mmCIF file of C-alpha atoms and ligand atoms in Angstrom:
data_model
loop_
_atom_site.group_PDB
_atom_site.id
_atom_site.type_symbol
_atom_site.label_atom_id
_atom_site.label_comp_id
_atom_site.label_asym_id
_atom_site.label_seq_id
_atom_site.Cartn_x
_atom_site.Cartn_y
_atom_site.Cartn_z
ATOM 1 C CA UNK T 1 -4.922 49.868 -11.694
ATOM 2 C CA UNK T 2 -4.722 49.116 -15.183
ATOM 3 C CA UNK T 3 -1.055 47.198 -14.986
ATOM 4 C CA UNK T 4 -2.662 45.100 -12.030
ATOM 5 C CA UNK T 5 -5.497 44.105 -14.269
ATOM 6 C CA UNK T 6 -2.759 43.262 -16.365
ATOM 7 C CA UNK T 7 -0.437 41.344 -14.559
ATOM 8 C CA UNK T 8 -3.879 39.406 -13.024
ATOM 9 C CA UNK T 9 -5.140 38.517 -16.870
ATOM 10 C CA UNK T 10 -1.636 37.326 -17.700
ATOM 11 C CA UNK T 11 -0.870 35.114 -14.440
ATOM 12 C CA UNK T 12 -4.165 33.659 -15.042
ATOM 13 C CA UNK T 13 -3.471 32.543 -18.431
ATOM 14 C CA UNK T 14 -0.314 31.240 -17.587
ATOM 15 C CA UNK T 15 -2.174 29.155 -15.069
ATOM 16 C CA UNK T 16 -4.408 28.040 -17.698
ATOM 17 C CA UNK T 17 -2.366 27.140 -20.343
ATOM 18 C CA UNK T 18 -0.226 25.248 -17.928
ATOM 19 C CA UNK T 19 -3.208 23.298 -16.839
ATOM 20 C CA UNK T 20 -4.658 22.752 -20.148
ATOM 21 C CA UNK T 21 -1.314 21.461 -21.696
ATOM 22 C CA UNK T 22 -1.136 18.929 -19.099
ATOM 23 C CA UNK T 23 2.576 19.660 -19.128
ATOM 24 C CA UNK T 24 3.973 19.776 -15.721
ATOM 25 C CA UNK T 25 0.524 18.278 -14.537
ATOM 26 C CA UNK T 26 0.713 16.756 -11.382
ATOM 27 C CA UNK T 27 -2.139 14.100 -10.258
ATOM 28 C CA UNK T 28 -3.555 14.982 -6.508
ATOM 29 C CA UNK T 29 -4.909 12.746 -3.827
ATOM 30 C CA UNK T 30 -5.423 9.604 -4.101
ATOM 31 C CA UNK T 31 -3.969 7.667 -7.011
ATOM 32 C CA UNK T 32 -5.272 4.845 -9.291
ATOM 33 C CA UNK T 33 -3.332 2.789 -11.832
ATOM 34 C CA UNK T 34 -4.587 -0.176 -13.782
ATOM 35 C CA UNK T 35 -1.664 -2.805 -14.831
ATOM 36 C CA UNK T 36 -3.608 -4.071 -18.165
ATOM 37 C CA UNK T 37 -1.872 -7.692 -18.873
ATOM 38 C CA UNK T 38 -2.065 -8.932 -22.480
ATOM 39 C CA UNK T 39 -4.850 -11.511 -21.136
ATOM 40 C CA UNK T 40 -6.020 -12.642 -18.126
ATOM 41 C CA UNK T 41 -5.545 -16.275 -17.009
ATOM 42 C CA UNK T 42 -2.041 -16.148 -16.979
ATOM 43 C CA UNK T 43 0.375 -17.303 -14.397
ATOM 44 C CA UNK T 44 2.934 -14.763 -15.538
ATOM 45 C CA UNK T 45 0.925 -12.373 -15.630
ATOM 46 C CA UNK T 46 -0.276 -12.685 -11.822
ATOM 47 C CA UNK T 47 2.459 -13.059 -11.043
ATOM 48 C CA UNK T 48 3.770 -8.957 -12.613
ATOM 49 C CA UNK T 49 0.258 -8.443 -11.007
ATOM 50 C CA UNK T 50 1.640 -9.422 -7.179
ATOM 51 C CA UNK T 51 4.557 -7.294 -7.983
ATOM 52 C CA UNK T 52 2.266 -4.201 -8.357
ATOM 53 C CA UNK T 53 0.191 -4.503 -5.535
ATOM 54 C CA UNK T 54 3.060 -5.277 -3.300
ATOM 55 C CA UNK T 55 4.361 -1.596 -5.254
ATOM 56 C CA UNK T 56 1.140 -0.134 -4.611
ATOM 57 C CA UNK T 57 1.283 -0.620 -0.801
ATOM 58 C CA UNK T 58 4.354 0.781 -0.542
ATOM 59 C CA UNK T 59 3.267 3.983 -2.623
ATOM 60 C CA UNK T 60 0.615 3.902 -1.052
ATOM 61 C CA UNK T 61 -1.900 4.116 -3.932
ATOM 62 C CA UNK T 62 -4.526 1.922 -5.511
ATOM 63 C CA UNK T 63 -3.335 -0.342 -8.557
ATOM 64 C CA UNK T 64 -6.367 -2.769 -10.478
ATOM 65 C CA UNK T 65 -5.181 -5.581 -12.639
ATOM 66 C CA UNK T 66 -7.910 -5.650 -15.906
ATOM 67 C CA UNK T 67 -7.466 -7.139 -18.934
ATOM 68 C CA UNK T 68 -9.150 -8.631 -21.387
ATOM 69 C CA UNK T 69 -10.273 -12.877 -21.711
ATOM 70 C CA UNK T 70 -8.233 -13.256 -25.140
ATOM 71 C CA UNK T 71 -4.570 -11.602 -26.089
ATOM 72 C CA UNK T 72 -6.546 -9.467 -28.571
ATOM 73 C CA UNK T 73 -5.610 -6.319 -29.226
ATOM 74 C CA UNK T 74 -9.051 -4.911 -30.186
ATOM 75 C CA UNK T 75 -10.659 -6.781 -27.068
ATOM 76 C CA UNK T 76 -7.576 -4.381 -25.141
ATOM 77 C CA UNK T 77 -8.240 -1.201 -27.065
ATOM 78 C CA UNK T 78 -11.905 -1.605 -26.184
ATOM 79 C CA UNK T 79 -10.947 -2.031 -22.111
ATOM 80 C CA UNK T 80 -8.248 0.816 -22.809
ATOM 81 C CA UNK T 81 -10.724 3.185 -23.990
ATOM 82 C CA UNK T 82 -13.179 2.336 -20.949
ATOM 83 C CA UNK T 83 -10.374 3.251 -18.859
ATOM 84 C CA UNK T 84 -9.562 6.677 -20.317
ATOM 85 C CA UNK T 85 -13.401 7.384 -19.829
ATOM 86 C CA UNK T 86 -13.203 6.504 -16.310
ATOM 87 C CA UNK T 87 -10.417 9.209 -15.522
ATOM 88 C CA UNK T 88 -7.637 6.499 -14.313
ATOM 89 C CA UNK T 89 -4.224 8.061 -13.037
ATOM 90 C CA UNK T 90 -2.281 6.000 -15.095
ATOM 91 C CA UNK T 91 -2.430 2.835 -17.160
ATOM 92 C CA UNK T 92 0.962 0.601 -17.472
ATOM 93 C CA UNK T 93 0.078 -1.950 -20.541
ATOM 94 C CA UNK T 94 1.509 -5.303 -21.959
ATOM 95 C CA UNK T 95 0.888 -4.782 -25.691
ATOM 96 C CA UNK T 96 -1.005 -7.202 -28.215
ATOM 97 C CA UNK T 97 0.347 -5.006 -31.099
ATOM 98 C CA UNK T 98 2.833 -2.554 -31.196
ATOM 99 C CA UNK T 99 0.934 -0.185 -33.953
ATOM 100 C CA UNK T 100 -2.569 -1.134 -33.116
ATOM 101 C CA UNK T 101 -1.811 0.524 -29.989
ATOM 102 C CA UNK T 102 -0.511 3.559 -30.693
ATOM 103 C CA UNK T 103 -3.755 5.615 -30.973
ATOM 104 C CA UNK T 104 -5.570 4.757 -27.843
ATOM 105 C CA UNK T 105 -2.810 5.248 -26.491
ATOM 106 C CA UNK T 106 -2.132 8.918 -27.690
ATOM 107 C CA UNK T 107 -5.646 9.546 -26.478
ATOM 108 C CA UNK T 108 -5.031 8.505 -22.861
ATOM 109 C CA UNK T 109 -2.006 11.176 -22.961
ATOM 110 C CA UNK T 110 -3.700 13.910 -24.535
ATOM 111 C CA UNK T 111 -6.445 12.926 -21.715
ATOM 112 C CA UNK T 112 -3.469 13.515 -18.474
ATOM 113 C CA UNK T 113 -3.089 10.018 -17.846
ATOM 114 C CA UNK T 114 0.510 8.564 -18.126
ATOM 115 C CA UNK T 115 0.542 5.275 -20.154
ATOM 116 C CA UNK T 116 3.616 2.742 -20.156
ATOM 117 C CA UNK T 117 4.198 -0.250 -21.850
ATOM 118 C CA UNK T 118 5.842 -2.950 -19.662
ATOM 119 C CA UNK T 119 6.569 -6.396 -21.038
ATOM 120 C CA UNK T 120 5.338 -6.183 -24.613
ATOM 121 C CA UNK T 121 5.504 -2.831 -26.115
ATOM 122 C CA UNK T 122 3.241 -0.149 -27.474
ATOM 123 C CA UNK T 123 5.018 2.222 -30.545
ATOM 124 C CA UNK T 124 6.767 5.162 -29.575
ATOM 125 C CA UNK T 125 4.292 7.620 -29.896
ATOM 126 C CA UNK T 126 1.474 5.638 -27.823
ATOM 127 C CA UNK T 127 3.132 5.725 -24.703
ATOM 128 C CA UNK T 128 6.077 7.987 -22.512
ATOM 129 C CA UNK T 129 8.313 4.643 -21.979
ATOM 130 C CA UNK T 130 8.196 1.288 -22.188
ATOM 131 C CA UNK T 131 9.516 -0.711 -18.883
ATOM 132 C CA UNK T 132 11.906 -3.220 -20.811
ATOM 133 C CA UNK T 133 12.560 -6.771 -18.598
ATOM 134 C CA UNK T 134 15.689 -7.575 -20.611
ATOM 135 C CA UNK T 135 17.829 -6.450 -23.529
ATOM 136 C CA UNK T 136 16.188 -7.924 -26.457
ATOM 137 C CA UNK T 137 19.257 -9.134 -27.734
ATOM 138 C CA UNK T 138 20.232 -11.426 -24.533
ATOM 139 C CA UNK T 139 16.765 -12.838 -24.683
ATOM 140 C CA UNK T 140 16.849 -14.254 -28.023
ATOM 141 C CA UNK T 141 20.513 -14.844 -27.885
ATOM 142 C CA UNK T 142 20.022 -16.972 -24.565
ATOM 143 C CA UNK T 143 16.811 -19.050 -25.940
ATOM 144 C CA UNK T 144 19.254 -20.449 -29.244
ATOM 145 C CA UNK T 145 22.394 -20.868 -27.011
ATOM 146 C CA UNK T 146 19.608 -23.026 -25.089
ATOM 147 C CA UNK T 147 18.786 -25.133 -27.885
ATOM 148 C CA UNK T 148 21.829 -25.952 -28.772
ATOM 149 C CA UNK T 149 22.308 -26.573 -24.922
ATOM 150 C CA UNK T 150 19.651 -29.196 -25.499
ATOM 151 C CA UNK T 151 20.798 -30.885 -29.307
ATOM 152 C CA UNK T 152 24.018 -31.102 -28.365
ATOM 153 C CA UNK T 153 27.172 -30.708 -30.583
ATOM 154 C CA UNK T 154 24.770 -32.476 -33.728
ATOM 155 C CA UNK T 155 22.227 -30.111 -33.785
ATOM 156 C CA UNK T 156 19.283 -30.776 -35.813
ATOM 157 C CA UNK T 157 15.672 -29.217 -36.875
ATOM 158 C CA UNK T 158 14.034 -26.831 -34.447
ATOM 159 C CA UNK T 159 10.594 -24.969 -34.580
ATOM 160 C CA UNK T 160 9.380 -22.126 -32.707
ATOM 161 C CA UNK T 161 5.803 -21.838 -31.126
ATOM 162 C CA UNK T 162 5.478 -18.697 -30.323
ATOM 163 C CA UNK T 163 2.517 -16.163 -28.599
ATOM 164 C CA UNK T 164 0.480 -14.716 -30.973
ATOM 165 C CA UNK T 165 1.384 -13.961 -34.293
ATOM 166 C CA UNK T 166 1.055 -9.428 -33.701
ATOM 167 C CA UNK T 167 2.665 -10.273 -30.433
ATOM 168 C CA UNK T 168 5.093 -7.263 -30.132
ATOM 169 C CA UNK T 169 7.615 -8.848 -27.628
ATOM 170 C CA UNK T 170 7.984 -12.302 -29.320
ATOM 171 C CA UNK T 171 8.455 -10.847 -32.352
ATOM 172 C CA UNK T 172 11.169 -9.043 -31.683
ATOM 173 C CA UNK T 173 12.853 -12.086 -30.261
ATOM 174 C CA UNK T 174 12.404 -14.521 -32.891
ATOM 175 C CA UNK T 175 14.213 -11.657 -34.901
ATOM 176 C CA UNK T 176 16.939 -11.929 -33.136
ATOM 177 C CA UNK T 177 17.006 -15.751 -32.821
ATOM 178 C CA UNK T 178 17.050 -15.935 -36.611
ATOM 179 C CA UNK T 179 19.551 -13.611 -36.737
ATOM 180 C CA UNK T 180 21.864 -15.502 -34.212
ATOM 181 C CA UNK T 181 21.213 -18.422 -36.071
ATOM 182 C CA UNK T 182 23.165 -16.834 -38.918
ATOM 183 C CA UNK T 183 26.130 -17.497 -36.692
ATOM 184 C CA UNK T 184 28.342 -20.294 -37.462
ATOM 185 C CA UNK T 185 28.505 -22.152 -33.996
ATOM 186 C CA UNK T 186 24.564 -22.436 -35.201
ATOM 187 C CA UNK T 187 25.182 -23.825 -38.128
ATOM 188 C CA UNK T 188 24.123 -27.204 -37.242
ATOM 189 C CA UNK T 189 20.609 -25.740 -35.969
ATOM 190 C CA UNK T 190 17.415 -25.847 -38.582
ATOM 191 C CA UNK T 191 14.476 -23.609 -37.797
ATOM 192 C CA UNK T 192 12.099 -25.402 -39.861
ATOM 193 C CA UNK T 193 8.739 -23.866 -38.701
ATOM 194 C CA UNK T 194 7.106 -20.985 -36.692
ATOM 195 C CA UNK T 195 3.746 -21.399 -35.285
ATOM 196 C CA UNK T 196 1.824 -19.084 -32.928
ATOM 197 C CA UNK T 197 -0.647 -20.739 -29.739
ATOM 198 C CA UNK T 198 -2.208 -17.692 -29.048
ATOM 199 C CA UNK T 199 -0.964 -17.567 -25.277
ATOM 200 C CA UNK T 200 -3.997 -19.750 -25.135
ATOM 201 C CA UNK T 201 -2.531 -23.438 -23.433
ATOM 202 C CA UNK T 202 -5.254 -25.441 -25.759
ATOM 203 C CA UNK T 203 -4.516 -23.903 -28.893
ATOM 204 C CA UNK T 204 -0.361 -24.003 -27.525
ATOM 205 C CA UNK T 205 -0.694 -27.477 -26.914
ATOM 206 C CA UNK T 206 -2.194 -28.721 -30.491
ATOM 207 C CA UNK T 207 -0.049 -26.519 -32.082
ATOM 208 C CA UNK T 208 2.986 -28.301 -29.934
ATOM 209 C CA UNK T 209 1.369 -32.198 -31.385
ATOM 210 C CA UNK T 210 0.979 -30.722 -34.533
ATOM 211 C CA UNK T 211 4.489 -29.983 -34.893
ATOM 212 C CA UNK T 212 5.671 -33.874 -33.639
ATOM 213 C CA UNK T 213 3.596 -35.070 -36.647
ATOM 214 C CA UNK T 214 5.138 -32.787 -39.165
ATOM 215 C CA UNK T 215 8.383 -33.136 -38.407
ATOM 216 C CA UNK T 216 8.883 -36.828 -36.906
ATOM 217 C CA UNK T 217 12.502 -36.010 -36.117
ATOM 218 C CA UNK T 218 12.018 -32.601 -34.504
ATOM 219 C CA UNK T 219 14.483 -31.967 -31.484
ATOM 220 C CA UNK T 220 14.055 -29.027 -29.831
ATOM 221 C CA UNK T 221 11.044 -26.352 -29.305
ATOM 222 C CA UNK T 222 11.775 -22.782 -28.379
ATOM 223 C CA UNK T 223 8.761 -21.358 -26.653
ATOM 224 C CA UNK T 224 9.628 -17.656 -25.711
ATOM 225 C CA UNK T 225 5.870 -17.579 -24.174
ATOM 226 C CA UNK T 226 5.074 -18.922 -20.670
ATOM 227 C CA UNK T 227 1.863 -20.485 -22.027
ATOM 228 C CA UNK T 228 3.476 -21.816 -24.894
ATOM 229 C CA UNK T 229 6.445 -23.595 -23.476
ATOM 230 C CA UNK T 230 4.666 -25.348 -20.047
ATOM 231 C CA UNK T 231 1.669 -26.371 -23.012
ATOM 232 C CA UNK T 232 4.872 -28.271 -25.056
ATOM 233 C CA UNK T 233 6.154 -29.518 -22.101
ATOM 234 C CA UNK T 234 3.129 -31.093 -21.110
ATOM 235 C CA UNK T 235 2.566 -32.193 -24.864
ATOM 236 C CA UNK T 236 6.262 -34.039 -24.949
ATOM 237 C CA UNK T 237 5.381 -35.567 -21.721
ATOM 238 C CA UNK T 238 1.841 -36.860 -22.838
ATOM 239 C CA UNK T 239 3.082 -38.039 -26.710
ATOM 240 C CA UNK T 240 5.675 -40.140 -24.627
ATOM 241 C CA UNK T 241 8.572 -38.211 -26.247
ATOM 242 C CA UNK T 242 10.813 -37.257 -23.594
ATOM 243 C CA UNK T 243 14.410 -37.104 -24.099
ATOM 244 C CA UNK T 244 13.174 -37.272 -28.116
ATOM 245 C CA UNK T 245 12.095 -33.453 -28.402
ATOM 246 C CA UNK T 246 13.046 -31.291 -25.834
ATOM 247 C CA UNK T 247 11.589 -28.305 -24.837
ATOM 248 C CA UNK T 248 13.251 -24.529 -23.544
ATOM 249 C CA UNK T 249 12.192 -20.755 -23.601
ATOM 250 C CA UNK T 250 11.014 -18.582 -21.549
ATOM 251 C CA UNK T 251 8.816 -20.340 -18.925
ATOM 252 C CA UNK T 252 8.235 -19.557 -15.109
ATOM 253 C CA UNK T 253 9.578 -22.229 -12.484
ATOM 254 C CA UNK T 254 6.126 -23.145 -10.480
ATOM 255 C CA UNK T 255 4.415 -23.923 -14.057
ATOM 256 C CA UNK T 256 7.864 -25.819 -15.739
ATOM 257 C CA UNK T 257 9.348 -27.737 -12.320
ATOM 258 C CA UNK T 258 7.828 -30.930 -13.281
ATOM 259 C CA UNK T 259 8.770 -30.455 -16.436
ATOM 260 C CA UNK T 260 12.407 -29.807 -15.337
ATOM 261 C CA UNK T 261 12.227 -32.946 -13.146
ATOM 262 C CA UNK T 262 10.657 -35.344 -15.799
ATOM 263 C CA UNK T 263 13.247 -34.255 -18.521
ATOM 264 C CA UNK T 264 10.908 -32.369 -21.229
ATOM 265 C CA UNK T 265 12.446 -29.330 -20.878
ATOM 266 C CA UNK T 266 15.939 -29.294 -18.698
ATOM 267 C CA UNK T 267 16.531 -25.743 -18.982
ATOM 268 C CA UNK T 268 14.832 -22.675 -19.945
ATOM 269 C CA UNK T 269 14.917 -18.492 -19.202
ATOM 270 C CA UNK T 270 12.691 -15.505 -17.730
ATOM 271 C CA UNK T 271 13.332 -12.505 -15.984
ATOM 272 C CA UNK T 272 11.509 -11.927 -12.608
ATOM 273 C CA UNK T 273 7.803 -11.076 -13.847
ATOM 274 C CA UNK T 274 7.133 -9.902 -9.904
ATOM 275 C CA UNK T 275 9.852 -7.345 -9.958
ATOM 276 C CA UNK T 276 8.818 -5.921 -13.687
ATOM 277 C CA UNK T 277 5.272 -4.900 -12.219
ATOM 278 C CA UNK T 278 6.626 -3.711 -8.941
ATOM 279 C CA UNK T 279 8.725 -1.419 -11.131
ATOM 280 C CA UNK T 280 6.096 -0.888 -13.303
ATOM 281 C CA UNK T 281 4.261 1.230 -10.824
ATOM 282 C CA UNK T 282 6.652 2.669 -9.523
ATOM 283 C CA UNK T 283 7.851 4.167 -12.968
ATOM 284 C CA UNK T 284 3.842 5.195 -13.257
ATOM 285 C CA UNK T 285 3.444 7.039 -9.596
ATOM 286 C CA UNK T 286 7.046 8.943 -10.571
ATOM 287 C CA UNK T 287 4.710 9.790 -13.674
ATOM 288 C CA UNK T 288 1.830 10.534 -12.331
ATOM 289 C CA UNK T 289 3.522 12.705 -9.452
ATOM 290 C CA UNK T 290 6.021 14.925 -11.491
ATOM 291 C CA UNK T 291 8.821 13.510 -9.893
ATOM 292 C CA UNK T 292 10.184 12.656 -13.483
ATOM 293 C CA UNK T 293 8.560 13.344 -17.007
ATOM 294 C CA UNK T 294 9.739 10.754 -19.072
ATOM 295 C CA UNK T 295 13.547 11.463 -20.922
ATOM 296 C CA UNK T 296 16.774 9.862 -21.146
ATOM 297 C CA UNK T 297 19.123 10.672 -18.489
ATOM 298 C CA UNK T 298 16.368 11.010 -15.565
ATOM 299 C CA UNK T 299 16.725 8.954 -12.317
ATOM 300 C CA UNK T 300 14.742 7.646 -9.735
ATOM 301 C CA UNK T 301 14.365 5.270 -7.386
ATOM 302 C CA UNK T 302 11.736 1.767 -7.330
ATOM 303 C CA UNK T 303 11.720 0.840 -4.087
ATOM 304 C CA UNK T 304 13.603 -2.355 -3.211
ATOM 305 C CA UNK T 305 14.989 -2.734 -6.527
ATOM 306 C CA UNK T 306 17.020 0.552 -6.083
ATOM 307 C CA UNK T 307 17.809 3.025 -8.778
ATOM 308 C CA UNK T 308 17.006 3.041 -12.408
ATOM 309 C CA UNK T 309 18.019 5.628 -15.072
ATOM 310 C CA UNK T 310 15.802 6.301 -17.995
ATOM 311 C CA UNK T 311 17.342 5.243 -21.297
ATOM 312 C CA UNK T 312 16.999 5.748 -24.936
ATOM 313 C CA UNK T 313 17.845 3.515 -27.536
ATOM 314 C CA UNK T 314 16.773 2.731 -31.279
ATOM 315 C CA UNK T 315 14.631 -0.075 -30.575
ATOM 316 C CA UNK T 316 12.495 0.490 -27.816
ATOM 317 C CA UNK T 317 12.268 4.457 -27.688
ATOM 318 C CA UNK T 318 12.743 5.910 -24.295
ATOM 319 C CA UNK T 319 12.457 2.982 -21.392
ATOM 320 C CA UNK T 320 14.005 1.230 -18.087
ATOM 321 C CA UNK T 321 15.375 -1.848 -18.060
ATOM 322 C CA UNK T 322 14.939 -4.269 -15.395
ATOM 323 C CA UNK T 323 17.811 -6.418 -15.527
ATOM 324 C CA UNK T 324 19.468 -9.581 -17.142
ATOM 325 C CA UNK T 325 17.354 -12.561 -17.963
ATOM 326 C CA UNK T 326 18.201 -16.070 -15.526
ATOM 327 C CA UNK T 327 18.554 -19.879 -16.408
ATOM 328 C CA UNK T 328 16.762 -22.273 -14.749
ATOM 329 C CA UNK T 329 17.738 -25.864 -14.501
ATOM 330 C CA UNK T 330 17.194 -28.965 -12.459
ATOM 331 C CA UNK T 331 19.935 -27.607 -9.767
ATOM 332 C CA UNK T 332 17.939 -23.919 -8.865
ATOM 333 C CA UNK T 333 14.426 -24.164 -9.672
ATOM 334 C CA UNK T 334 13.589 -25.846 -6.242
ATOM 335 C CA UNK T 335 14.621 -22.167 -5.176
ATOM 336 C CA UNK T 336 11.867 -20.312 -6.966
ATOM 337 C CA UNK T 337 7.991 -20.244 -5.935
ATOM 338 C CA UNK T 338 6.088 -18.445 -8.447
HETATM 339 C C1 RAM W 401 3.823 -14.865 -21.848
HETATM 340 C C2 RAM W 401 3.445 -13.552 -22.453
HETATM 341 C C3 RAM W 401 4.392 -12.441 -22.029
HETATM 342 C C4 RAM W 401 5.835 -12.871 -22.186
HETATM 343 C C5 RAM W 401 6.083 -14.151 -21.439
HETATM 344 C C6 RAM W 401 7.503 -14.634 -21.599
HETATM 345 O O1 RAM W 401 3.430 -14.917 -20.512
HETATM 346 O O2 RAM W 401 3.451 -13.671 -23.846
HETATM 347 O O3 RAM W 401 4.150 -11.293 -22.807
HETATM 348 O O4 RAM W 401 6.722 -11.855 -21.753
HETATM 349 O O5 RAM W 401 5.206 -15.144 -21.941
#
């Protein structure tokens, strides 16, 4: 009698500490994720956002797509925060700031709900992975190799306009792009400014006219923002300056075709923002279920897009990357529709 009662009071606190842990925790019936963008109102965006649903169907669970009106990353800890309090199965979030992040972040783990970073990260310690659309290096690397594309063999003075200024994904690519401007076959390249739209296409688009006035003999701006590079586009176009500055980044093909077409910007670069939500939740159900916890070395499978193995590196922490960014030019971007 007595080594029953014992064996019952130990099993049950192994049940409880497993269940108050949350390690090993497995979410039950039916499953809700929220893909939290950096702001709403964005083309890219809906476009990770169509990805997820079609993911969610598949998985069959539920997937909402909040975020907040500005890329803010107080307006998305507030929305975060809301979430957590609502009991969500897992949130998969496109950072404003890397550190801001971090402790709402922590919350929502030490609450049982899986959080990933996809597109713009969240430090380390804020979330299990980050889902990674491209090596960082190739990104930047790709977006000067562009420019040069675009000045030709002369070179001449570039500026960047850029997200915002805490943007976590940007600013690791401008890193690199000032690093491979160190490089001699750059030599002939001038960054001369840096300026920041906000991923907001008014504030983009001054910032673009703004630049034309300060440097009259400007050639090339790298946008490595969707909102910022179709707003300079349409800013060449408008200031009558095509063929005078040209424009390249990272842009997607429905917003920069007529841009292509009418010369402003001949070639730019993105990654497929559909596929890095559809393997956005798919990383977040293998989460949510148990089916892996998080550590270099796991696999699984996404789906169409086949299977991934979980990585570690220096940079990013633990995360999955989705494949090699693609160029987009006058002769392909007739092929795209999103
Ligand atoms: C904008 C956002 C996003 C970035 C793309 C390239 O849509 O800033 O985070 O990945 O541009």
């Amino acid at each position: 009698m007595k080594h029953r009662t014992l064996y019952f009071v130990l099993a049950l606190a192994m049940v409880l500490s497993l269940a108050l842990s949350g390690c090993g925790k497995k979410a039950t019936g039916p499953l809700t994720f929220v893909l939290v963008p950096k702001n709403l109102g964005n083309p890219y965006f809906d476009t990770a956002n169509n990805g997820a649903q079609e993911a969610a169907k598949e998985l069959g669970v539920t997937v909402t797509y909040q975020g907040s009106a500005a890329a803010d990353a107080t307006q998305q800890i507030q929305l975060i925060n809301s979430l957590i309090a609502q009991k969500v199965n897992g949130l998969a979030i496109s950072a404003n700031d890397s550190d801001a992040l971090v402790p709402v972040g922590k919350d929502a783990i030490k609450a049982g709900i899986p959080v990933v970073s996809w597109d713009s990260a969240i430090g380390k310690e804020g979330r299990v992975l980050h889902i990674n659309q491209a090596v960082l290096h190739d990104i930047g690397a790709i977006e000067i190799k562009m420019a040069l594309d675009l000045t030709g063999a002369d070179g001449g003075k570039i500026a960047i306009l850029s997200a915002t200024s805490t943007a976590p994904n940007q600013n690791a690519w401008i890193e690199v792009m000032k690093e491979e401007l160190t490089k001699p076959e750059y030599a002939k390249l001038e960054l001369v400014d840096v300026v920041y739209g906000d991923d907001d296409d008014t504030k983009s688009y001054n910032e673009a006219q703004a630049l034309f006035k300060k440097y009259p003999d400007l050639k090339v701006i790298i946008a490595p923002t969707t909102v910022g590079i179709a707003a300079s586009a349409r800013a060449v176009t408008d200031a009558g300056l095509i063929g005078k500055v040209f424009v390249t980044g990272l842009g997607t093909p429905n917003q920069m075709r007529e841009y292509v077409k009418n010369g402003a910007s001949p070639e730019f670069a993105l990654w497929n923002p559909g596929d890095l939500g559809y393997l956005s939740i798919y990383v977040l159900h293998a989460l949510a279920t148990g089916e892996i916890k998080g550590v270099a070395g796991e696999k699984f499978t996404a789906g169409k897009l086949g299977e991934y193995t979980i990585q570690e590196d220096a940079d990013l922490g633990v995360n999955v990357l989705l494949g090699p960014p693609f160029v987009y030019n006058a002769d392909n971007i007739d092929q795209f529709n999103w």
